[in-house]
PDB file of C-alpha atoms in Angstrom:
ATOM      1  CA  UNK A   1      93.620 102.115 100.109  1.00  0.00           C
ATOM      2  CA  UNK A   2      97.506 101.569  99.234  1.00  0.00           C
ATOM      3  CA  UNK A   3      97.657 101.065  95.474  1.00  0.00           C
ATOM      4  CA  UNK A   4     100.408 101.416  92.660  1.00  0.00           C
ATOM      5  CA  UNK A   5     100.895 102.079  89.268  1.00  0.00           C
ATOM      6  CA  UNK A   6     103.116 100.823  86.585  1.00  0.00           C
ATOM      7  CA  UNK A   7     102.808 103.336  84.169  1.00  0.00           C
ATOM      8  CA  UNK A   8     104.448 101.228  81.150  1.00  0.00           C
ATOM      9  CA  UNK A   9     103.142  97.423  80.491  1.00  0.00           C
ATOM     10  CA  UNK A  10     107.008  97.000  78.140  1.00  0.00           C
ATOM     11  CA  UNK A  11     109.769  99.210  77.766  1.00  0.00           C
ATOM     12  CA  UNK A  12     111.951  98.927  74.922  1.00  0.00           C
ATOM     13  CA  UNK A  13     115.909  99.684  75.302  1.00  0.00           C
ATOM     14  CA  UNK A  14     119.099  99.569  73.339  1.00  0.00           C
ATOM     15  CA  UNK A  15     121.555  98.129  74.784  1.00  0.00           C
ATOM     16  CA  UNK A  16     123.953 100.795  76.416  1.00  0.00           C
ATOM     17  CA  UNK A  17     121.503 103.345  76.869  1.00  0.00           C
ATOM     18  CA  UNK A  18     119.629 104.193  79.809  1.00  0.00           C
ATOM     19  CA  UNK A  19     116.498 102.699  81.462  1.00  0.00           C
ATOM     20  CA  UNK A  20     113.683 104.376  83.549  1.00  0.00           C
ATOM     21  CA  UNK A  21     110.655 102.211  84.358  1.00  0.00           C
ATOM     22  CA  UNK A  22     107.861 104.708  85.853  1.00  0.00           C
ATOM     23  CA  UNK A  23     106.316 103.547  88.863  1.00  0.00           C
ATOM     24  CA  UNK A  24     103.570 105.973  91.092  1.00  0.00           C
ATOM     25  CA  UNK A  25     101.771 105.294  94.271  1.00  0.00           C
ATOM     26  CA  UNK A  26      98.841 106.275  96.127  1.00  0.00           C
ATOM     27  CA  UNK A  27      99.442 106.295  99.883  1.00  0.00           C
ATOM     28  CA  UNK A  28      97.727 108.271 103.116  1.00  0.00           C
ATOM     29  CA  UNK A  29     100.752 107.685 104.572  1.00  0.00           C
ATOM     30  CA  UNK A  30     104.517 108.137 104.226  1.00  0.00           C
ATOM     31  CA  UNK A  31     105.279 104.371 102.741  1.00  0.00           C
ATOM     32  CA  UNK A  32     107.801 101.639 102.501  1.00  0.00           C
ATOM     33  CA  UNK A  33     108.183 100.874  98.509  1.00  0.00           C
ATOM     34  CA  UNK A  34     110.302  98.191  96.543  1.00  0.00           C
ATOM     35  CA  UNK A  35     111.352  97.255  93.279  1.00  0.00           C
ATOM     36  CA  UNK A  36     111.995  93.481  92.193  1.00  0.00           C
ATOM     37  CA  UNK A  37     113.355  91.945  89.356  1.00  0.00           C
ATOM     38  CA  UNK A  38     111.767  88.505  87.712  1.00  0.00           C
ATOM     39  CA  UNK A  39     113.781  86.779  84.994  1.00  0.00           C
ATOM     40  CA  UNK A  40     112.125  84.485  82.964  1.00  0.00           C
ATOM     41  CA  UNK A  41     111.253  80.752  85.149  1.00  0.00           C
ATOM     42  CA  UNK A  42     112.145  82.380  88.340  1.00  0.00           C
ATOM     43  CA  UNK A  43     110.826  83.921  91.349  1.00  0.00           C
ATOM     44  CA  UNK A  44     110.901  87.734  92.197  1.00  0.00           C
ATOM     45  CA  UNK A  45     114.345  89.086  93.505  1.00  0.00           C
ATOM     46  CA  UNK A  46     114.666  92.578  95.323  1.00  0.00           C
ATOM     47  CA  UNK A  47     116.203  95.115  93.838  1.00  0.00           C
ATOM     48  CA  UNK A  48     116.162  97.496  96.061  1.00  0.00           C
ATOM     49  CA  UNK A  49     114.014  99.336  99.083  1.00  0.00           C
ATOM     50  CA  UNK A  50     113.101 102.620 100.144  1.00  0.00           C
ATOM     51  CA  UNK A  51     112.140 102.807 104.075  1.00  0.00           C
ATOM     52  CA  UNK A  52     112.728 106.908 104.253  1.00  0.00           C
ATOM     53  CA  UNK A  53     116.356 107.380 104.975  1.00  0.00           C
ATOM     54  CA  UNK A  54     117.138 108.627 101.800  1.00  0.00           C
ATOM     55  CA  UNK A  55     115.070 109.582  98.712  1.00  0.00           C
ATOM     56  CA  UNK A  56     117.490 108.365  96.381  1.00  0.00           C
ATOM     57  CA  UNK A  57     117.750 104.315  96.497  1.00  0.00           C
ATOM     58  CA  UNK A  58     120.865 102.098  94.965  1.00  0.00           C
ATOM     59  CA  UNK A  59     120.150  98.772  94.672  1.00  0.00           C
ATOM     60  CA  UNK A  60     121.806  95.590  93.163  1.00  0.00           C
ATOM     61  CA  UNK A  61     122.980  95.731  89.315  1.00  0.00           C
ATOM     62  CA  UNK A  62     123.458  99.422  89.025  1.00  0.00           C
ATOM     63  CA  UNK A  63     119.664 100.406  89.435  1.00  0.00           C
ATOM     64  CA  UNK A  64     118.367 102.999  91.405  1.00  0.00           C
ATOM     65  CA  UNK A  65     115.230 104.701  92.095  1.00  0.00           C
ATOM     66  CA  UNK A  66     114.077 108.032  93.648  1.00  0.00           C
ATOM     67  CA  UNK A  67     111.349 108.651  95.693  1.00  0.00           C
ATOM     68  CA  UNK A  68     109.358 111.844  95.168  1.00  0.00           C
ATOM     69  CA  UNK A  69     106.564 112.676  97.865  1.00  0.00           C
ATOM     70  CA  UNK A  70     105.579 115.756  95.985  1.00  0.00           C
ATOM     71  CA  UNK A  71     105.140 113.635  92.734  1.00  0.00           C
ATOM     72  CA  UNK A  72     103.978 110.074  94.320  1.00  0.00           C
ATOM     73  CA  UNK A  73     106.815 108.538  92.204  1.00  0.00           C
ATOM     74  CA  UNK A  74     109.079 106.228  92.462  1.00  0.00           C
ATOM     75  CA  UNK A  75     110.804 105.364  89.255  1.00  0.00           C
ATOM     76  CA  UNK A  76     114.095 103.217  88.470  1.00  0.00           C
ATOM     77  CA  UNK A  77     116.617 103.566  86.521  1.00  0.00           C
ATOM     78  CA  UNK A  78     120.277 102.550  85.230  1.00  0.00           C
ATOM     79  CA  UNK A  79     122.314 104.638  83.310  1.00  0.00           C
ATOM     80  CA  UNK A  80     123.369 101.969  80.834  1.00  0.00           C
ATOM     81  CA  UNK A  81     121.597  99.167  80.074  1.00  0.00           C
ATOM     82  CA  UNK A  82     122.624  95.342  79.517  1.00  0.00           C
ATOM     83  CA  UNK A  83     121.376  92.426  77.965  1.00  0.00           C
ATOM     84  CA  UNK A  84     120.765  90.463  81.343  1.00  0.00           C
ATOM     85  CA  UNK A  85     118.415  93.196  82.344  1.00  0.00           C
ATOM     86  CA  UNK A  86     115.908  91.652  79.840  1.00  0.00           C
ATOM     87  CA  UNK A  87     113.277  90.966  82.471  1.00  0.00           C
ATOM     88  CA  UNK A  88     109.693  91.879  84.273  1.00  0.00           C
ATOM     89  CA  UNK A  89     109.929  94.879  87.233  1.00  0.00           C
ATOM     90  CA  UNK A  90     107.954  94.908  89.694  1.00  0.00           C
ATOM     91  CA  UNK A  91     106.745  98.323  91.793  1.00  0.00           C
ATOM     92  CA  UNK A  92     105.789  97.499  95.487  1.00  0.00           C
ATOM     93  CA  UNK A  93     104.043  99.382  98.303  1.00  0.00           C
ATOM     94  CA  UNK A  94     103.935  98.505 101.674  1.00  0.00           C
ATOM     95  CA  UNK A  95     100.772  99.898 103.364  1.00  0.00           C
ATOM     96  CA  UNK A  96     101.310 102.198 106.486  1.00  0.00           C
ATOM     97  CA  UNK A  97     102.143 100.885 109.577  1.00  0.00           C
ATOM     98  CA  UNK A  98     102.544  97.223 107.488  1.00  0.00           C
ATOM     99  CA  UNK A  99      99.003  95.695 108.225  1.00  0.00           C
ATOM    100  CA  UNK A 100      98.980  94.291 105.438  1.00  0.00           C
ATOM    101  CA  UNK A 101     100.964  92.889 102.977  1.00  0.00           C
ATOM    102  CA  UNK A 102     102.706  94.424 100.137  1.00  0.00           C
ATOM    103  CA  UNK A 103     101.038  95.481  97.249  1.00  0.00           C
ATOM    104  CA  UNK A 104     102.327  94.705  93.854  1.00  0.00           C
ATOM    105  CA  UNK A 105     102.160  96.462  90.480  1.00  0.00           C
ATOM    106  CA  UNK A 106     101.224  94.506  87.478  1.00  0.00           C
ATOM    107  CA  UNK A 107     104.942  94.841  85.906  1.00  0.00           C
ATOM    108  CA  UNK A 108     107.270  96.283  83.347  1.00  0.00           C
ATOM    109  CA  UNK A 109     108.501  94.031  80.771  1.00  0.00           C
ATOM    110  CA  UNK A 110     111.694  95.447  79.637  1.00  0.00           C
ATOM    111  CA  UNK A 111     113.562  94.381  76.066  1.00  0.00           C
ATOM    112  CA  UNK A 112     116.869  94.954  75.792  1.00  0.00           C
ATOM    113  CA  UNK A 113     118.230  95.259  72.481  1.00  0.00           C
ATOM    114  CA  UNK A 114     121.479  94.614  70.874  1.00  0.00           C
TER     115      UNK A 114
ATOM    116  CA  UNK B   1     121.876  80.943 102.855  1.00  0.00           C
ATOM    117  CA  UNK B   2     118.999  78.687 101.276  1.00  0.00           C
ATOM    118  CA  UNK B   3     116.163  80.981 100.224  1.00  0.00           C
ATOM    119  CA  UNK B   4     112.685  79.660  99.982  1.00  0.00           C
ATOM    120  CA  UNK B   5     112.587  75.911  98.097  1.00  0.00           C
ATOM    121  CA  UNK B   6     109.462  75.208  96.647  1.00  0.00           C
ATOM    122  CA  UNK B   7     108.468  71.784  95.586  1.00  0.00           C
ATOM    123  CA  UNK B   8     108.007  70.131  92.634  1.00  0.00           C
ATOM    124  CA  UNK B   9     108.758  72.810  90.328  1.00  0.00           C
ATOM    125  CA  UNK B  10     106.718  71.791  87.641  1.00  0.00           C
ATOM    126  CA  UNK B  11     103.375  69.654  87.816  1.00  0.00           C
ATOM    127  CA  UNK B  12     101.646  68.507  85.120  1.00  0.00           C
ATOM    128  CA  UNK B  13      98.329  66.580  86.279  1.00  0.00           C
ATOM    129  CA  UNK B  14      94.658  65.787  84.869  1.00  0.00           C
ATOM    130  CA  UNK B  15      91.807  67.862  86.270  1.00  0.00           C
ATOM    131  CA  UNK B  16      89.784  66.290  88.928  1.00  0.00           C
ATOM    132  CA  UNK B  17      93.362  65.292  90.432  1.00  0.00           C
ATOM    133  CA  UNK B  18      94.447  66.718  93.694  1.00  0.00           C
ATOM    134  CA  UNK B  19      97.677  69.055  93.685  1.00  0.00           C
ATOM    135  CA  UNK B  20      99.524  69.461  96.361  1.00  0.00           C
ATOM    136  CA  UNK B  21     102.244  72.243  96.496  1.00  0.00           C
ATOM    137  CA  UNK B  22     104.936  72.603  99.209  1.00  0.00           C
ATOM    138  CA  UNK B  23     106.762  75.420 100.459  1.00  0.00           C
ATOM    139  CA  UNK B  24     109.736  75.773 103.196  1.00  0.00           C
ATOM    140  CA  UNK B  25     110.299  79.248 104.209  1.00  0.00           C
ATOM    141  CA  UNK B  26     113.921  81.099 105.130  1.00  0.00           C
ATOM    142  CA  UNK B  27     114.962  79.907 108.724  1.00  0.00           C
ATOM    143  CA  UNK B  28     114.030  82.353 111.382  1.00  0.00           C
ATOM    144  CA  UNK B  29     111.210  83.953 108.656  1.00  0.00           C
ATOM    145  CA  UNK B  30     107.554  84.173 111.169  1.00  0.00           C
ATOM    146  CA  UNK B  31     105.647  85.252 107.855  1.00  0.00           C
ATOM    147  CA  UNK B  32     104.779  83.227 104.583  1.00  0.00           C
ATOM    148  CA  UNK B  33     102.840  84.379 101.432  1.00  0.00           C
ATOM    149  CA  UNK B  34     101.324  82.152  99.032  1.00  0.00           C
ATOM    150  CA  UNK B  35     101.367  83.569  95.026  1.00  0.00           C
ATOM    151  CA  UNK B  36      99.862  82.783  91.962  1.00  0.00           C
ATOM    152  CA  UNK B  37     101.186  84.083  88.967  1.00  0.00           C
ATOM    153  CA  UNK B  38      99.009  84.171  85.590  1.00  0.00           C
ATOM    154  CA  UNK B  39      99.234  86.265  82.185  1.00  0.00           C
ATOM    155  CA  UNK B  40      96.035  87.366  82.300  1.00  0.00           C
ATOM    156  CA  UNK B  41      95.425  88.237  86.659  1.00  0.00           C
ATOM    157  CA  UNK B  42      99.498  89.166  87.237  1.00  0.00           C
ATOM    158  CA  UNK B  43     100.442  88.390  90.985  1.00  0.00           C
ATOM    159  CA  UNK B  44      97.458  87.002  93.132  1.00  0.00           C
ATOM    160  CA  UNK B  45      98.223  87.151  96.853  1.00  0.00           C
ATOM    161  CA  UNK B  46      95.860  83.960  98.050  1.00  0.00           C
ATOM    162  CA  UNK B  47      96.331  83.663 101.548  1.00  0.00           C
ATOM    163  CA  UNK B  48      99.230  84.248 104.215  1.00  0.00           C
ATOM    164  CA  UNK B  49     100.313  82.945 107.860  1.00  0.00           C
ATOM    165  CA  UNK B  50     102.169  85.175 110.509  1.00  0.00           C
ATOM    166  CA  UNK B  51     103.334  82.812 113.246  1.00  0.00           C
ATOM    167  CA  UNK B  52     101.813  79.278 111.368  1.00  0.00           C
ATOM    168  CA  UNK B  53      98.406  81.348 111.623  1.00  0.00           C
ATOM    169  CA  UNK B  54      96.363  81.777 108.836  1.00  0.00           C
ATOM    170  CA  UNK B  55      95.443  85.618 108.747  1.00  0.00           C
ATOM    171  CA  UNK B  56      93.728  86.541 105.600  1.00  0.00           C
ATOM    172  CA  UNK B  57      93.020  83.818 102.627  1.00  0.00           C
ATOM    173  CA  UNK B  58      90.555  86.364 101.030  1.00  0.00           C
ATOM    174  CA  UNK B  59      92.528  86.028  98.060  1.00  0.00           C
ATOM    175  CA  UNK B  60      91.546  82.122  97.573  1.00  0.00           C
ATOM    176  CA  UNK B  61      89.644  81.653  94.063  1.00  0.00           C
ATOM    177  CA  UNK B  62      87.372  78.875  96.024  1.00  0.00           C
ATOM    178  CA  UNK B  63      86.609  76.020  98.720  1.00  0.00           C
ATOM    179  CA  UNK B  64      88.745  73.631  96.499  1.00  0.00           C
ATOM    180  CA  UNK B  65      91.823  75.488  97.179  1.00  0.00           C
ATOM    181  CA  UNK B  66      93.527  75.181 100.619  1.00  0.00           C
ATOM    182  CA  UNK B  67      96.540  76.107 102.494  1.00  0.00           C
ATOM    183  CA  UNK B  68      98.035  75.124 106.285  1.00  0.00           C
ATOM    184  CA  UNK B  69     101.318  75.595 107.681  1.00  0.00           C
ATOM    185  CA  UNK B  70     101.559  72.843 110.278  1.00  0.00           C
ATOM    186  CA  UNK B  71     104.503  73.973 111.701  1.00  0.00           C
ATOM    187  CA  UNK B  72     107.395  77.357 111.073  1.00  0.00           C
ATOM    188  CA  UNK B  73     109.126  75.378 107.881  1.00  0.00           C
ATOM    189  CA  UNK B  74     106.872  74.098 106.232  1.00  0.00           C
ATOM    190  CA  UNK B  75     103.162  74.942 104.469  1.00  0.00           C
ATOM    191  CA  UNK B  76     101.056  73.405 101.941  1.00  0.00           C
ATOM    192  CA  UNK B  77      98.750  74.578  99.221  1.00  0.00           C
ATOM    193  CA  UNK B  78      96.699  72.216  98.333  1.00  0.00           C
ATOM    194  CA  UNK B  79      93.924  71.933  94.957  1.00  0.00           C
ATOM    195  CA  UNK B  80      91.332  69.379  95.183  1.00  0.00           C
ATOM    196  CA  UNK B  81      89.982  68.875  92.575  1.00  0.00           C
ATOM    197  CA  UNK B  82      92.184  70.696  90.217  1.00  0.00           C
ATOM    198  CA  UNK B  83      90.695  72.251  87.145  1.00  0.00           C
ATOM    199  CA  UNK B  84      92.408  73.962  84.191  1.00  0.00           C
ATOM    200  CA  UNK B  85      91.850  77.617  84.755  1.00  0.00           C
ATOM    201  CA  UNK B  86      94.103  76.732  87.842  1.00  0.00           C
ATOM    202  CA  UNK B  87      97.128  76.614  85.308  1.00  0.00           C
ATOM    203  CA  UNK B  88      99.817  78.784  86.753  1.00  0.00           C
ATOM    204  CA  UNK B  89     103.024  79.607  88.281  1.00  0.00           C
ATOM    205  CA  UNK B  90     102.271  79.399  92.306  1.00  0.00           C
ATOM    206  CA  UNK B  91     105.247  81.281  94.538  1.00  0.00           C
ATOM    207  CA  UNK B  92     105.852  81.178  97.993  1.00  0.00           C
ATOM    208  CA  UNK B  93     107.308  84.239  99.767  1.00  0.00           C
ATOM    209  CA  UNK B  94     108.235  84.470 103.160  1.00  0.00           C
ATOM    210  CA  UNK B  95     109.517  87.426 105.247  1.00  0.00           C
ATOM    211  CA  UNK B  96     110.322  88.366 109.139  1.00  0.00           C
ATOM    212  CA  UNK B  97     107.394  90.462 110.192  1.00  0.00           C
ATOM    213  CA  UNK B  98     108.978  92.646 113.426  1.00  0.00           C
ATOM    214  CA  UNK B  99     105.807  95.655 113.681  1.00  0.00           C
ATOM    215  CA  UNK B 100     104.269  95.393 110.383  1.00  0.00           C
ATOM    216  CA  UNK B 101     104.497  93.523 106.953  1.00  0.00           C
ATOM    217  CA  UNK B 102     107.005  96.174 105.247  1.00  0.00           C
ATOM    218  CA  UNK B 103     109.435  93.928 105.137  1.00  0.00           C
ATOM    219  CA  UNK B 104     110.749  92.730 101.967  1.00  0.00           C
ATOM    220  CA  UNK B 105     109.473  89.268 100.837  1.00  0.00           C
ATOM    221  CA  UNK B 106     111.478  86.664  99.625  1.00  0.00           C
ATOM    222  CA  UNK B 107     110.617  84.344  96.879  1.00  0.00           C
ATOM    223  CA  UNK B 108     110.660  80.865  95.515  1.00  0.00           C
ATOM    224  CA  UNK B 109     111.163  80.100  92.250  1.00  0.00           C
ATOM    225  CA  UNK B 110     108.010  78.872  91.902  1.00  0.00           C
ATOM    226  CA  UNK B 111     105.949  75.553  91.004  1.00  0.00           C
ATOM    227  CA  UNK B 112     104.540  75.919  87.366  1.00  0.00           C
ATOM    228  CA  UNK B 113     101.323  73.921  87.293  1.00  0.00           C
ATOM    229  CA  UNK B 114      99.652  72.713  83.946  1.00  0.00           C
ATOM    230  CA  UNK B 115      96.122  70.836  84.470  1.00  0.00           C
ATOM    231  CA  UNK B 116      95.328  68.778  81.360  1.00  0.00           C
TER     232      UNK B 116
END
């Protein structure tokens, strides 16, 4: 079974400073994973995607995220944090071969603080 | 581009009442998820359509919920009768499934449903 793990419920950040939310997965196979972004009365917005081109994923807003098959990881981060980034992250796995449908964490609230 | 437009956004109803929820999916999309969202459960996939089919609605709490997608853009959810433990946010996703469903999914904003 595909699963994932959000290894922080809230993460707590100054403002300026730099933000990793931990994310790790259990796959058989070599997966497709995703982070998203929710903001408060929305829905969820991609962030960015890992598909195995590259390890290391940039997405939208500064964030990236590196994939590590050694260490099932998949964590993001931003080297400098801003207010607007005050929001619940979501880790995603795709199963292999995409039988099914993704597979979402239970999310990352993160605080930004001034 | 629109993205996914759910309707209404917010629903406020007394239980017993039936709820009906309504989704159009991204032009050109073949694949359409159905959400809900509480603080207690997270992100509840309930049932989803590839093609207007329904494939798996495993994830459906019970007989009085209810989904169809009569045709590629458009699908219901439907609650009858509605209770208050159904109180939540309900998305809709859809994505293009090509060979599998690793595709990203693309989201609503979501119809926040309070039964009184």
């Amino acid at each position: 079974a595909q699963s994932v793990t959000q290894l922080d419920s809230h993460v707590s950040v100054s403002e300026g400073t730099p933000v990793l939310l931990r994310c790790n997965y259990s796959s058989s196979y070599s997966p497709s994973l995703f982070w998203y972004v929710q903001h408060p009365n929305k829905g969820l917005q991609l962030l960015l995607k890992y598909t195995s081109a590259a390890t290391l994923v940039k997405g939208i807003n500064g964030f990236e995220a590196e994939f590590k098959k050694s260490e099932t990881s998949f964590h993001l981060t931003k080297p400098s944090a801003h207010m607007s980034d005050a929001a619940e992250y979501f880790c995603v796995v795709s199963p292999s071969g995409g039988n099914t449908p993704l597979v979402f964490g239970k999310g990352t609230r993160l605080s930004v603080i001034a | 581009d629109a993205g996914v437009i759910q309707s209404p956004r917010h629903e406020v109803t007394e239980m017993g009442q039936e709820v009906t929820l309504r989704c159009k999916p991204i032009s050109g999309h073949n694949s359409l998820f159905w959400y809900r969202q509480t603080m207690m459960r997270g992100l509840e996939l309930l049932i989803y359509f590839n093609n207007n089919v329904p494939i798996d609605d495993s994830g459906m709490p019970e007989d009085r919920f209810s989904a169809k997608m009569p045709n590629a853009s458009f699908s219901t959810l439907k609650i009858q009768p509605s209770e208050p433990r159904d109180s939540a946010v309900y998305f809709c996703a859809s994505s293009l499934v090509i060979r599998g469903y690793d595709q990203p999914q693309h989201f609503g904003d979501g119809t926040r449903l309070s039964i009184l």
